[in-house]
Amino acid sequence: MFSGEYQHTLDAKGRIIMPVKFREALGDSFFVTKGLDNNLLVFSRDEWQKFYDKLSTLPLANKNSRGFSRLFLAGAIECETDKQGRIQLTPPLKKYAMLEKDVTIIGNGNKLEIWNTDKWDEYVNGLDTDAMAESLCELGIMI
């Protein structure tokens, strides 16, 4: 399970250092793809397979299913860290997540998220935690 928040900088070659804590859990290779909030998602190989299996069951005739599948699969890349613990992101992934310099990597359960730090701060500061807590209680999730 991934948790925590780490700030890093994208280097001149477009590489990001993955925190040691996360590298150990991700293993030798893992997958990075587009997320739903103009961020990137990072899955271990096992979690990626589970996610892929779920996507492959979506009905092809459904327009939203096709779009959802395309979003996640078209830009997905398999990554390995180099000796310094960095990963190389593709230009389309960097553009999608607006990654230029400051990057925040967060743990979110079975996956990681890579955010433009300004966008992450904006997202966190815009959360209505009272409404979220109320909504979760309605779903039977007590905090």
Coordinates of C-alpha atoms in Angstrom, one line a residue:
M1 CA 0.0 0.0 0.0
F2 CA 1.3 3.4 -1.0
S3 CA 1.0 6.5 1.2
G4 CA 3.0 9.7 1.7
E5 CA 3.8 12.9 -0.2
Y6 CA 7.2 13.7 -1.7
Q7 CA 8.4 16.8 -3.6
H8 CA 10.9 16.4 -6.4
T9 CA 12.1 18.3 -9.4
L10 CA 12.0 17.3 -13.1
D11 CA 15.5 17.4 -14.4
A12 CA 16.6 18.9 -17.7
K13 CA 16.2 15.5 -19.4
G14 CA 12.6 15.0 -18.1
R15 CA 13.5 12.5 -15.4
I16 CA 12.0 12.3 -11.9
I17 CA 13.5 10.7 -8.9
M18 CA 11.2 8.1 -7.4
P19 CA 11.3 8.0 -3.6
V20 CA 13.2 5.0 -2.2
K21 CA 10.1 3.9 -0.2
F22 CA 8.1 3.7 -3.5
R23 CA 10.8 2.1 -5.6
E24 CA 11.1 -0.9 -3.3
A25 CA 7.3 -1.5 -3.5
L26 CA 7.1 -1.0 -7.3
G27 CA 9.7 -3.6 -8.1
D28 CA 12.0 -3.7 -11.1
S29 CA 9.5 -2.4 -13.7
F30 CA 6.1 -0.7 -13.4
F31 CA 3.7 1.3 -15.5
V32 CA 2.9 5.0 -15.8
T33 CA -0.2 6.3 -17.5
K34 CA -2.6 9.3 -17.6
G35 CA -4.9 9.9 -14.6
L36 CA -8.3 11.5 -14.4
D37 CA -7.1 14.8 -12.8
N38 CA -4.4 15.8 -15.3
N39 CA -2.0 13.8 -13.2
L40 CA -0.1 10.6 -13.9
L41 CA -0.8 7.2 -12.3
V42 CA 1.9 4.7 -11.4
F43 CA 1.1 1.0 -11.0
S44 CA 3.2 -1.9 -10.0
R45 CA 3.3 -4.7 -12.6
D46 CA 0.7 -6.7 -10.6
E47 CA -1.6 -3.8 -10.0
W48 CA -1.3 -2.8 -13.7
Q49 CA -2.4 -6.3 -14.7
K50 CA -5.4 -6.1 -12.4
F51 CA -6.3 -2.7 -13.8
Y52 CA -5.8 -3.9 -17.4
D53 CA -8.0 -6.9 -16.8
K54 CA -10.8 -4.7 -15.6
L55 CA -10.4 -2.4 -18.6
S56 CA -10.5 -5.3 -21.0
T57 CA -14.0 -6.3 -19.7
L58 CA -15.5 -2.9 -20.7
P59 CA -18.0 -3.1 -23.5
L60 CA -16.5 -2.0 -26.8
A61 CA -19.9 -0.8 -28.1
N62 CA -20.1 1.8 -25.3
K63 CA -18.5 5.2 -26.2
N64 CA -17.5 6.0 -22.6
S65 CA -15.9 2.6 -22.2
R66 CA -13.8 3.1 -25.3
G67 CA -12.7 6.6 -24.2
F68 CA -11.9 5.5 -20.7
S69 CA -9.8 2.6 -22.0
R70 CA -8.0 4.8 -24.6
L71 CA -7.1 7.4 -21.9
F72 CA -5.4 4.9 -19.8
L73 CA -3.8 2.5 -22.4
A74 CA -2.8 4.8 -25.3
G75 CA -0.1 6.7 -23.3
A76 CA 0.9 4.0 -20.9
I77 CA 4.6 3.2 -20.6
E78 CA 6.6 0.6 -18.8
C79 CA 9.3 2.2 -16.7
E80 CA 12.4 1.1 -14.8
T81 CA 14.4 3.3 -12.5
D82 CA 18.0 4.0 -13.4
K83 CA 20.9 3.7 -10.9
Q84 CA 20.0 7.0 -9.4
G85 CA 16.4 6.0 -8.9
R86 CA 15.0 8.2 -11.7
I87 CA 12.4 7.4 -14.3
Q88 CA 12.1 8.9 -17.8
L89 CA 8.6 10.2 -18.8
T90 CA 7.5 10.6 -22.4
P91 CA 6.8 14.1 -23.7
P92 CA 3.0 13.4 -24.1
L93 CA 2.8 12.3 -20.4
K94 CA 4.7 15.3 -19.2
K95 CA 2.5 17.6 -21.4
Y96 CA -0.8 15.9 -20.1
A97 CA 0.2 16.4 -16.5
M98 CA 1.7 19.8 -17.1
L99 CA 5.0 18.7 -15.6
E100 CA 7.7 21.3 -16.1
K101 CA 9.8 21.6 -12.9
D102 CA 8.3 21.0 -9.5
V103 CA 6.6 17.6 -9.1
T104 CA 4.7 16.0 -6.2
I105 CA 4.5 12.2 -5.9
I106 CA 1.8 10.9 -3.6
G107 CA 0.9 7.4 -2.5
N108 CA -2.8 6.6 -3.0
G109 CA -3.4 3.0 -1.9
N110 CA -2.6 0.6 -4.7
K111 CA -1.0 3.3 -6.9
L112 CA 1.1 6.4 -7.0
E113 CA 0.1 9.7 -8.5
I114 CA 2.5 12.2 -10.0
W115 CA 1.3 15.8 -10.0
N116 CA 2.5 19.2 -11.1
T117 CA 3.1 20.7 -7.6
D118 CA 1.1 23.8 -8.2
K119 CA -1.8 21.8 -9.5
W120 CA -1.5 19.4 -6.5
D121 CA -1.6 22.4 -4.0
E122 CA -4.5 23.9 -5.9
Y123 CA -6.4 20.6 -5.7
V124 CA -5.7 20.0 -2.0
N125 CA -6.6 23.6 -1.1
G126 CA -9.9 23.4 -3.1
L127 CA -11.1 20.2 -1.3
D128 CA -14.3 20.6 0.7
T129 CA -13.4 18.1 3.5
D130 CA -16.7 18.6 5.3
A131 CA -18.7 17.6 2.2
M132 CA -16.4 14.7 1.5
A133 CA -16.7 13.4 5.1
E134 CA -20.5 13.7 4.9
S135 CA -20.6 11.9 1.5
L136 CA -18.4 9.1 2.9
C137 CA -20.7 8.7 5.9
E138 CA -23.6 8.3 3.6
L139 CA -21.7 5.5 1.9
G140 CA -21.2 3.8 5.2
I141 CA -17.5 4.8 5.5
M142 CA -16.9 6.3 9.0
I143 CA -13.7 8.3 9.5

